[in-house]
Coordinates of C-alpha atoms in Angstrom, one line a residue:
M74 CA 14.8 -19.0 3.5
A75 CA 11.2 -18.7 4.6
S76 CA 10.1 -21.5 6.9
D77 CA 6.3 -20.8 6.3
K78 CA 4.9 -21.0 2.8
T79 CA 2.5 -18.1 2.2
N80 CA -0.4 -17.9 -0.3
V81 CA 1.7 -15.6 -2.5
M82 CA 4.4 -18.4 -2.7
R83 CA 1.7 -20.9 -3.6
V84 CA 0.3 -18.7 -6.4
L85 CA 3.8 -18.3 -7.8
E86 CA 4.4 -22.0 -7.7
Q87 CA 1.0 -22.7 -9.3
H88 CA 2.0 -20.4 -12.2
R89 CA 5.5 -22.0 -12.3
I90 CA 7.3 -18.7 -11.5
A91 CA 10.7 -19.1 -10.0
Y92 CA 11.2 -17.1 -6.8
T93 CA 13.4 -16.8 -3.8
A94 CA 11.8 -16.5 -0.4
H95 CA 13.3 -14.2 2.2
E96 CA 12.5 -14.0 5.9
Y97 CA 13.4 -11.2 8.3
P98 CA 13.0 -10.9 12.1
H99 CA 9.8 -9.2 13.0
G100 CA 7.2 -8.5 15.7
K101 CA 3.5 -8.2 15.2
D102 CA 3.8 -4.7 13.8
A103 CA 5.0 -3.7 10.3
V104 CA 8.4 -2.0 9.9
D105 CA 9.1 0.4 7.1
G106 CA 10.4 -0.9 3.8
V107 CA 13.9 0.6 4.1
T108 CA 14.3 -1.3 7.3
V109 CA 13.1 -4.5 5.6
A110 CA 15.7 -4.0 2.9
Q111 CA 18.4 -3.5 5.5
L112 CA 17.3 -6.5 7.5
L113 CA 17.4 -8.6 4.3
G114 CA 20.8 -7.2 3.3
Q115 CA 19.2 -6.2 -0.1
N116 CA 19.6 -3.1 -2.3
V117 CA 16.9 -0.7 -1.3
D118 CA 16.1 0.1 -5.0
Q119 CA 15.1 -3.6 -5.5
V120 CA 12.7 -3.8 -2.6
F121 CA 9.2 -2.6 -3.5
K122 CA 6.1 -1.7 -1.4
T123 CA 2.5 -2.3 -2.4
L124 CA 0.1 0.6 -2.0
V125 CA -3.7 0.6 -2.5
A126 CA -5.6 3.7 -3.6
R127 CA -9.2 4.6 -4.5
G128 CA -9.8 6.5 -7.7
K129 CA -12.2 9.4 -8.2
S130 CA -14.4 6.9 -10.1
G131 CA -14.7 4.7 -6.9
G132 CA -12.5 1.9 -8.3
Y133 CA -9.4 0.6 -6.5
H134 CA -5.9 0.6 -7.9
V135 CA -2.6 -1.0 -6.7
F136 CA 0.7 0.8 -7.0
V137 CA 4.0 -0.9 -6.5
I138 CA 7.0 1.4 -5.8
P139 CA 10.5 1.2 -4.4
V140 CA 10.4 1.3 -0.6
A141 CA 12.5 4.5 -0.3
R142 CA 10.3 6.5 -2.7
E143 CA 7.0 8.2 -2.3
L144 CA 3.9 7.7 -4.5
D145 CA 3.1 10.8 -6.6
L146 CA -0.7 10.9 -6.4
K147 CA -1.0 13.0 -9.6
K148 CA 1.2 10.7 -11.6
A149 CA -0.5 7.6 -10.1
A150 CA -3.9 9.0 -11.1
K151 CA -2.7 9.6 -14.6
A152 CA -1.3 6.1 -14.9
A153 CA -4.6 4.7 -13.6
G154 CA -6.7 6.8 -15.9
E155 CA -8.4 8.6 -13.0
K156 CA -8.9 12.3 -12.3
S157 CA -7.4 11.7 -8.9
V158 CA -6.6 8.9 -6.4
E159 CA -6.3 8.8 -2.6
M160 CA -4.7 6.2 -0.4
V161 CA -7.2 3.8 1.2
H162 CA -7.3 3.9 5.0
V163 CA -5.3 1.2 6.7
K164 CA -8.5 0.0 8.4
E165 CA -9.9 -0.9 4.9
L166 CA -6.8 -2.8 3.7
L167 CA -7.5 -6.2 5.2
G168 CA -11.1 -6.4 4.1
L169 CA -10.3 -5.1 0.6
T170 CA -7.1 -7.1 -0.2
G171 CA -6.9 -9.9 2.4
Y172 CA -3.6 -8.4 3.6
V173 CA -2.5 -6.3 6.6
R174 CA -0.3 -3.2 6.5
G175 CA 3.3 -4.3 6.1
G176 CA 2.2 -7.6 4.5
C177 CA 0.4 -6.4 1.4
S178 CA 1.5 -8.1 -1.8
P179 CA 0.5 -7.4 -5.4
V180 CA 0.0 -11.1 -5.7
G181 CA -3.0 -13.0 -4.4
M182 CA -5.3 -10.2 -3.4
K183 CA -9.0 -11.0 -2.8
K184 CA -9.7 -9.3 -6.1
A185 CA -7.5 -8.5 -9.0
F186 CA -7.2 -4.7 -9.1
P187 CA -5.6 -2.7 -11.9
T188 CA -1.9 -2.6 -10.9
V189 CA 0.9 -0.2 -11.9
F190 CA 4.6 -0.8 -11.0
D191 CA 7.0 2.2 -11.0
E192 CA 8.9 2.2 -14.2
S193 CA 12.2 1.9 -12.2
V194 CA 11.4 -1.9 -12.0
N195 CA 12.2 -2.2 -15.7
G196 CA 16.0 -2.0 -15.2
L197 CA 16.2 -4.5 -12.3
P198 CA 17.5 -8.1 -12.5
S199 CA 15.0 -9.0 -9.7
V200 CA 12.4 -7.3 -7.6
I201 CA 11.4 -8.1 -4.0
V202 CA 7.9 -7.6 -2.7
S203 CA 5.9 -8.8 0.3
A204 CA 5.0 -12.5 0.4
G205 CA 1.7 -11.6 2.0
K206 CA 2.7 -11.8 5.6
I207 CA 4.8 -9.5 7.8
G208 CA 8.4 -10.9 8.0
Y209 CA 8.2 -12.6 4.6
Q210 CA 9.3 -11.4 1.1
I211 CA 9.7 -13.0 -2.3
E212 CA 12.2 -12.1 -5.0
C213 CA 11.6 -12.9 -8.6
A214 CA 12.1 -11.5 -12.1
P215 CA 10.1 -8.2 -12.7
A216 CA 8.6 -9.4 -16.0
D217 CA 7.3 -12.6 -14.3
L218 CA 5.6 -10.6 -11.5
I219 CA 4.2 -7.9 -13.8
G220 CA 2.8 -10.6 -16.2
L221 CA 1.3 -12.6 -13.3
V222 CA -0.7 -9.6 -12.0
R223 CA -1.3 -8.1 -15.4
A224 CA 0.4 -4.9 -14.4
R225 CA 1.9 -2.2 -16.4
T226 CA 4.7 0.2 -15.6
A227 CA 4.7 4.0 -15.5
P228 CA 6.5 6.9 -13.7
I229 CA 4.5 7.1 -10.5
T230 CA 6.9 8.2 -7.8
T231 CA 7.9 11.8 -6.7
D232 CA 11.0 13.3 -8.3

């Protein structure tokens, strides 16, 4: 159980969304998502990472995918209604979202960007995403999370 409450947890509570907090041992640096799933003892298919991309139009988009998968930029662009998308540089992440690499959550960003979850989330009983801080994750019902961030789902990972 997480000992520190993050802003993500506060937002979920404010919207009366049930969640389970998870904490894993960490240093100052981010670890990859598969390692996070292993540290939590969770199914790797239920742990999702949050990626931020810039569209050809100049707008930003958030993509939430399973940690063991890769974002397909062409599929992501199509899902976002863009001609193309490119990942934002890690140096831009904090100023843009309020989160650091390894602690980026689709919940509670500085600004609400259009968000797309990989369609694989639809068949899951729960989904685990970052709680906005390295070492902390939250688990909740996919529909609750998708509704909160006004996201939609689409096939956005590589085959």
